[in-house]
CSV table of C-alpha atoms and ligand atoms in Angstrom, one decimal:
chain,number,residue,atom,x,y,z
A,1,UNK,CA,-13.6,-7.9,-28.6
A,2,UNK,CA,-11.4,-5.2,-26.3
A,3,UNK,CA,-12.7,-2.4,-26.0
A,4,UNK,CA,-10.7,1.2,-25.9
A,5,UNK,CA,-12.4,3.1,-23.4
A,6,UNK,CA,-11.1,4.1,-20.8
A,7,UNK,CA,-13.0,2.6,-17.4
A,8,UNK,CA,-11.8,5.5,-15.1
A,9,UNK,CA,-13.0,8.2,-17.3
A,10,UNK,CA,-16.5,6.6,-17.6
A,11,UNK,CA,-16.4,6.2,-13.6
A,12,UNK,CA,-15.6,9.7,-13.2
A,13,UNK,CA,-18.4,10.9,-15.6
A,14,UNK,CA,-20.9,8.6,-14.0
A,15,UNK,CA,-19.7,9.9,-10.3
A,16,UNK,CA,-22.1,12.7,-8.9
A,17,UNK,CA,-19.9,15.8,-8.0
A,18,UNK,CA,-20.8,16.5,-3.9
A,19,UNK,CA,-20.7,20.4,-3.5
A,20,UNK,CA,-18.2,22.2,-1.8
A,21,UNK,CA,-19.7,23.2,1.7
A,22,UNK,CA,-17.7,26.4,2.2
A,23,UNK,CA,-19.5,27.3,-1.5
A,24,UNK,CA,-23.3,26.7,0.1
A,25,UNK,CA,-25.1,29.6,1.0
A,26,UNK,CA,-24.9,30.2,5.1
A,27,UNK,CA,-28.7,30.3,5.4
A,28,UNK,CA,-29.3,27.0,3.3
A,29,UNK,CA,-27.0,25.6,5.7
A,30,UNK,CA,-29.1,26.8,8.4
A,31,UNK,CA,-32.2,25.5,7.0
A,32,UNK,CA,-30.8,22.3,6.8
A,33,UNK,CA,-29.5,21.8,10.1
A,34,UNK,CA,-32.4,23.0,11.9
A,35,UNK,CA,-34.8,20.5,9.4
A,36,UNK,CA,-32.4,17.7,10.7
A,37,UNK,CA,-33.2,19.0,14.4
A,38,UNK,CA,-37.0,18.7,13.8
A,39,UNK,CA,-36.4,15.0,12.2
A,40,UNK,CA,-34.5,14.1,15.5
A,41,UNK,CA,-37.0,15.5,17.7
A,42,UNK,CA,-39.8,13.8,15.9
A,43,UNK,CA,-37.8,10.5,16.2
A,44,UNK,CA,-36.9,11.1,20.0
A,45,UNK,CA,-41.3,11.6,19.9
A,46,UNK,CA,-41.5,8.2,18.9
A,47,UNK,CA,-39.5,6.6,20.6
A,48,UNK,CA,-41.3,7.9,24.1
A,49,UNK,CA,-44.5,7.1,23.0
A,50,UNK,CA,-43.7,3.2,21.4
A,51,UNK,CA,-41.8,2.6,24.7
A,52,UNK,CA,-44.8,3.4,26.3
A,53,UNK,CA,-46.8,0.8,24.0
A,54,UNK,CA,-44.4,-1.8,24.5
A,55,UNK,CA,-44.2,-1.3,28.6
A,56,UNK,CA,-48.3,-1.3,28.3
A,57,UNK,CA,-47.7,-4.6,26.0
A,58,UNK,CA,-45.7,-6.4,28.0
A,59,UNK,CA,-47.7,-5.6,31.3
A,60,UNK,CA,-51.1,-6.8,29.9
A,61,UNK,CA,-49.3,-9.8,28.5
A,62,UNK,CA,-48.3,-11.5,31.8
A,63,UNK,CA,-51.5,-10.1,33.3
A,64,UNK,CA,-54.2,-11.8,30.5
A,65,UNK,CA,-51.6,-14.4,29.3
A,66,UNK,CA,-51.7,-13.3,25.7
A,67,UNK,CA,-50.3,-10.1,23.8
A,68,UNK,CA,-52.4,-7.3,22.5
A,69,UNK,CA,-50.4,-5.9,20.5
A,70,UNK,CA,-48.7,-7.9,17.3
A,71,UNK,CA,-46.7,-5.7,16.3
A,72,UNK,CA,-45.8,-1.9,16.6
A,73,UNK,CA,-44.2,0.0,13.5
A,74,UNK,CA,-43.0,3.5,13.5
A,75,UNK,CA,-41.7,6.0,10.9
A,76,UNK,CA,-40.8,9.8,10.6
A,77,UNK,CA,-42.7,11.0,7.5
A,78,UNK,CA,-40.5,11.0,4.3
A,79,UNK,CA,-39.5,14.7,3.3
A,80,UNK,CA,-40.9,14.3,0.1
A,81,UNK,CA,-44.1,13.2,1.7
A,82,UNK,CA,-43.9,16.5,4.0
A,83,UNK,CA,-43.8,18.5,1.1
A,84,UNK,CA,-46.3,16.8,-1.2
A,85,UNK,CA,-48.8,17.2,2.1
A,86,UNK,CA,-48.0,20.8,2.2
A,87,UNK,CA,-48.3,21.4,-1.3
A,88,UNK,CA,-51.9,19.4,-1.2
A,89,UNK,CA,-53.2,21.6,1.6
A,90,UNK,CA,-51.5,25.0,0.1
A,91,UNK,CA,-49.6,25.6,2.9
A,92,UNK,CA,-45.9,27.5,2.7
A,93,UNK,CA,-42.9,24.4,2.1
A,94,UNK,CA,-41.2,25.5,5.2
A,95,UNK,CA,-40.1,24.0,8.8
A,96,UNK,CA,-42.6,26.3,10.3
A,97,UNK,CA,-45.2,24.9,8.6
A,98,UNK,CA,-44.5,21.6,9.1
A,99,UNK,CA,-44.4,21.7,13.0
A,100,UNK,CA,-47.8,23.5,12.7
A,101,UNK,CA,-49.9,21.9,10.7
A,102,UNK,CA,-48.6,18.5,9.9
A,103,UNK,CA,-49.9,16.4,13.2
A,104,UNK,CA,-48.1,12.9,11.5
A,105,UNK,CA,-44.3,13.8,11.0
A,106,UNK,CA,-44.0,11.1,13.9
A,107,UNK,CA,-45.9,8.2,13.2
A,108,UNK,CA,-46.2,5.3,15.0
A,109,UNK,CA,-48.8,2.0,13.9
A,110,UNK,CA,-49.9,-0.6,16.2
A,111,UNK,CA,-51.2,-3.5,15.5
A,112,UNK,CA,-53.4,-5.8,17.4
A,113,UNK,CA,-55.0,-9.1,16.8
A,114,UNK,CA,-58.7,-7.8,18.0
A,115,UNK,CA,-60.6,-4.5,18.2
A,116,UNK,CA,-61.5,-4.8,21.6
A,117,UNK,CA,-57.7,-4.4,22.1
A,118,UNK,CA,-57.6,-1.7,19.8
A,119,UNK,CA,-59.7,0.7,22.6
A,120,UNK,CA,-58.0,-1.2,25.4
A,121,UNK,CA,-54.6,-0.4,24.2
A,122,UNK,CA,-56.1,3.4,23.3
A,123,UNK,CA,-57.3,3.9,26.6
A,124,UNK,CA,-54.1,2.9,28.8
A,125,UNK,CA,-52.3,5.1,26.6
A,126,UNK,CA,-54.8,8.4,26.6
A,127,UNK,CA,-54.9,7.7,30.3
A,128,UNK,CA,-51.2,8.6,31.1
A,129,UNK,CA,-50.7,11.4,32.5
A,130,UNK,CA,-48.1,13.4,30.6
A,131,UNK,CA,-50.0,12.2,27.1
A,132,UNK,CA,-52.4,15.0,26.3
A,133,UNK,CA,-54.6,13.9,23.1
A,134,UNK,CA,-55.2,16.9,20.5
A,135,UNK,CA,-57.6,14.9,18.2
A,136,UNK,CA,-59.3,11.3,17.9
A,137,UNK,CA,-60.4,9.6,14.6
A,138,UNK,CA,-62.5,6.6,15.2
A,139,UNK,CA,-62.4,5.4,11.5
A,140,UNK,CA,-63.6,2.1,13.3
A,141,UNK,CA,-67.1,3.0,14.4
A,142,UNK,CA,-67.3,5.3,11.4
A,143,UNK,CA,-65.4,3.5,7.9
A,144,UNK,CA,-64.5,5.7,5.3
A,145,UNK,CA,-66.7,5.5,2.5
A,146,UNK,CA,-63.7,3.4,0.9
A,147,UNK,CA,-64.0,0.9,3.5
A,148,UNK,CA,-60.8,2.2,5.1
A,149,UNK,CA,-60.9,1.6,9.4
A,150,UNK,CA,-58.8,2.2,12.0
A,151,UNK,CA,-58.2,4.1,15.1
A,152,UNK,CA,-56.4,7.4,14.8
A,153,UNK,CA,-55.2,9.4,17.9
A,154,UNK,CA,-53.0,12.7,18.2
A,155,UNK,CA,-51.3,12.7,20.9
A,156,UNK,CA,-48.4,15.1,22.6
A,157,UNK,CA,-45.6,13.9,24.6
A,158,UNK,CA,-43.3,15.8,26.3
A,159,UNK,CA,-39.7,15.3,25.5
A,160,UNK,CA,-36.6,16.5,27.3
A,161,UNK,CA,-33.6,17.0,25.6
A,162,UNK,CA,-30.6,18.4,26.3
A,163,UNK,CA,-31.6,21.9,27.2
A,164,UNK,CA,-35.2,22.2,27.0
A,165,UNK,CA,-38.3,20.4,27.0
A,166,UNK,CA,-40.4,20.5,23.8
A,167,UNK,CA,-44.2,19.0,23.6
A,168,UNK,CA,-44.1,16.9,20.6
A,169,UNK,CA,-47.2,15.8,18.3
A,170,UNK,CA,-47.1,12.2,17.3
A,171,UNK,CA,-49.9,10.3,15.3
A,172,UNK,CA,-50.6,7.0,16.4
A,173,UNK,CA,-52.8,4.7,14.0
A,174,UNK,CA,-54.4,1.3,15.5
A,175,UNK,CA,-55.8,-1.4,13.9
A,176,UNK,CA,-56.3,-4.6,13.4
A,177,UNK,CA,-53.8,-7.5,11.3
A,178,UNK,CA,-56.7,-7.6,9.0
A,179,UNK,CA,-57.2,-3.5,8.5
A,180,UNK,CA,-54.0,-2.9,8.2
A,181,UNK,CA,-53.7,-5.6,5.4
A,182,UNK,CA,-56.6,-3.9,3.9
A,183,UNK,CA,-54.9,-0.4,4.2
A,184,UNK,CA,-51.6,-1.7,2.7
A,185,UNK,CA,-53.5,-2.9,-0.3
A,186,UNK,CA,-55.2,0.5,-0.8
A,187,UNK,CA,-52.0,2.4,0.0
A,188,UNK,CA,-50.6,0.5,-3.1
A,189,UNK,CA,-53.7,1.6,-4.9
A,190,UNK,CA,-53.6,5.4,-4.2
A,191,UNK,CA,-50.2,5.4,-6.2
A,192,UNK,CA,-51.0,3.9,-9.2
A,193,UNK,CA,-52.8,6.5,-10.9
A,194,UNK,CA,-51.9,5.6,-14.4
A,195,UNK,CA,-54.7,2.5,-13.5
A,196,UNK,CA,-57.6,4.2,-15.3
A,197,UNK,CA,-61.1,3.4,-15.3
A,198,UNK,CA,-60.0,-0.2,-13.5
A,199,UNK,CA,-59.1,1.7,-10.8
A,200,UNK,CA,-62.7,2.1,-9.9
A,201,UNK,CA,-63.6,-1.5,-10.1
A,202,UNK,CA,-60.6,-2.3,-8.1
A,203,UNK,CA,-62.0,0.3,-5.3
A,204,UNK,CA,-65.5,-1.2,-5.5
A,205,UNK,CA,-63.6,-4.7,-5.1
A,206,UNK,CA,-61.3,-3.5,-2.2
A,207,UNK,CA,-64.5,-1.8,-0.6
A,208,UNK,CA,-66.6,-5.0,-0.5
A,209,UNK,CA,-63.4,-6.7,1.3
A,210,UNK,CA,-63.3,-4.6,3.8
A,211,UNK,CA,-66.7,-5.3,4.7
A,212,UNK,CA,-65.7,-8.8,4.9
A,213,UNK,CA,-62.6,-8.1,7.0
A,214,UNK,CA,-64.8,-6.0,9.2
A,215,UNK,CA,-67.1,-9.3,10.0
A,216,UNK,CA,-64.5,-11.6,10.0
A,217,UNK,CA,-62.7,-9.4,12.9
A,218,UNK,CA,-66.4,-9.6,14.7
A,219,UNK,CA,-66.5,-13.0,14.5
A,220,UNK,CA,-63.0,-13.9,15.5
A,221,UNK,CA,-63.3,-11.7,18.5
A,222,UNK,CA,-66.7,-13.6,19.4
A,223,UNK,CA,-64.7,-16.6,19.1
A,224,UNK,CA,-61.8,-15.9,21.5
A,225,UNK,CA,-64.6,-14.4,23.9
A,226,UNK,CA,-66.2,-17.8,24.0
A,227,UNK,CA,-63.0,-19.7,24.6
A,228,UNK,CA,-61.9,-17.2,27.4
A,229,UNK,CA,-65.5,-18.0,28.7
A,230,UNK,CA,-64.6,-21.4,29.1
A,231,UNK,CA,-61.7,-20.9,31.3
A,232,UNK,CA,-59.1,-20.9,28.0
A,233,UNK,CA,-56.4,-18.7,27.1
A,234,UNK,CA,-54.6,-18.0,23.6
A,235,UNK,CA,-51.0,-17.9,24.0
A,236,UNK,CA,-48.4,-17.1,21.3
B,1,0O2,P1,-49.3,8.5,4.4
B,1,0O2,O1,-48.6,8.5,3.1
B,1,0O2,O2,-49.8,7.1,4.8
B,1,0O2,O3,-48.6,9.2,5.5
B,1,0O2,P2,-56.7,15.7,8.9
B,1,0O2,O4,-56.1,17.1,8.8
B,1,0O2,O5,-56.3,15.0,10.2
B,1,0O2,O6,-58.2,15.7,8.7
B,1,0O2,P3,-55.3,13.6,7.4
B,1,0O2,O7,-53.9,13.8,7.9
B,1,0O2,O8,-55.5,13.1,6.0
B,1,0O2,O9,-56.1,14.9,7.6
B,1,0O2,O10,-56.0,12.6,8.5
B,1,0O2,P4,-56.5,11.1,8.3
B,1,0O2,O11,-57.7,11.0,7.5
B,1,0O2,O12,-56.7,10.7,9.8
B,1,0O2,O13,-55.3,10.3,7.6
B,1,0O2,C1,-54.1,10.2,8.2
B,1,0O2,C2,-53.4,9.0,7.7
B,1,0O2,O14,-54.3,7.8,7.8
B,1,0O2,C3,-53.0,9.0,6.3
B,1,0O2,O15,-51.8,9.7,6.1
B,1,0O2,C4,-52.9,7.5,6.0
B,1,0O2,O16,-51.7,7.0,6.5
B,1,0O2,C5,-54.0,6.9,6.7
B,1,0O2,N1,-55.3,6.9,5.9
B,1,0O2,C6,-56.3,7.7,6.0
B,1,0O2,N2,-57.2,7.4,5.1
B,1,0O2,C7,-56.8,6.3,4.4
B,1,0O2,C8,-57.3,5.5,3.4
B,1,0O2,O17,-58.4,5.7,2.8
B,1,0O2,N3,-56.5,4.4,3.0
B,1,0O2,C9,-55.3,4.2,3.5
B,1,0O2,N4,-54.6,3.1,3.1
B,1,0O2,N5,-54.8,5.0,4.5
B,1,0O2,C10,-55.5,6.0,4.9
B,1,0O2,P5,-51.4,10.4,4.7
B,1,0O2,O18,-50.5,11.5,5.0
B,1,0O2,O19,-52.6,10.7,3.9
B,1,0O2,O20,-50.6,9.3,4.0
């Protein structure tokens, strides 16, 4: 059967009406650009600091023949995330704020395949000399009571941009494949809070995996120390 309505209209009802700059209040504007300034800033931050990884990766691979680091993964926080954080910690929503008290706009994941790379990789970076660390976590040696673990540093970088030079904060979270496997799982957990009372077996589940993780990352590492012992090498 044809129908009579008319396509365009419904396209142009359905079509979401972009405001008229010159109509936006000057200081909105304002606000805007200089949040956009921070986001680059904080992206510029990241970049410095995963060069660095990958420059400390890359070295350490042709020295021991095998690559610490799997992977490195990097993100500017999400500005619904800066302002749910805010909100949390009853802190003004402003860009003030944000470049005050959040230390993880820029953040920047790396992972490894062992733990002993975890402080190796921690330590070359700490050691450089225009990285000043603010604050250490070592959810490693000291779990969450969830089970949660891994290495959190805050570090500051300078940057240089066009006309000035700004220390940036970054947060850089290291773990290991099987942590961060852990972490995305819980992650998932956190936000679905319509879960109910399963949540809580789910979380007592979760927690005794993460013991298991924690052994199984023991006894892997015990295993490559063994074969290195024996004059072997793990290549990719
Ligand atoms: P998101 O959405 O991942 O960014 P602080 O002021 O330093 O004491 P903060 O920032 O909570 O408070 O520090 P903490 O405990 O070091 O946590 C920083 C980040 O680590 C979190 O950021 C998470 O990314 C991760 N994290 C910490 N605890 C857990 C946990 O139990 N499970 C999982 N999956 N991740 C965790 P956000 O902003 O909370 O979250």
């Amino acid at each position: 059967m044809k129908s009579n309505r008319n396509p365009n209209s419904e396209l142009q009802q359905s079509v979401v009406s972009v405001p008229d700059l010159a109509q936006v209040p000057e200081d909105l504007l304002n606000q805007a650009r200089e949040f956009q300034e921070a986001i680059m800033m904080y992206s510029c931050a990241i970049r410095e600091v995963k060069t660095k990884l990958e420059v400390l990766n890359d070295d350490l691979s042709v020295r021991n023949q095998r690559n610490p680091i799997e992977v490195i993964k990097s993100r500017v926080k999400r500005p619904v995330s800066i302002v749910e954080k805010l909100r949390r910690r009853q802190l003004p929503v402003n860009l003030d704020s944000l470049i005050n008290h959040l230390d993880d706009v820029a953040g920047i994941r790396v992972i490894c395949s062992f733990v002993d790379d975890i402080y190796a990789v921690a330590d070359m970076l700490v050691n450089q000399d225009d990285i000043r660390v603010l604050k250490v976590k070592d959810y490693i040696k000291n779990p969450k009571p969830n089970g949660y673990r891994s290495y959190h540093l805050i570090v500051e970088i300078p940057v240089f941009f066009s006309d000035r030079k700004k220390n940036m904060r970054v947060e850089v979270q290291i773990r290991t494949i099987a942590m961060d496997f852990w972490a995305s799982l819980d992650h998932l957990l956190k936000y679905k809070k319509e879960m109910g009372e399963e949540a809580t077996a789910i979380s007592e589940e979760l927690r005794k995996c993460a013991e298991v993780i924690a052994g199984t990352d023991e006894r892997m590492l015990e295993i490559r120390r063994s074969i290195e012992r024996h004059g072997g090498t793990i290549k990719d």
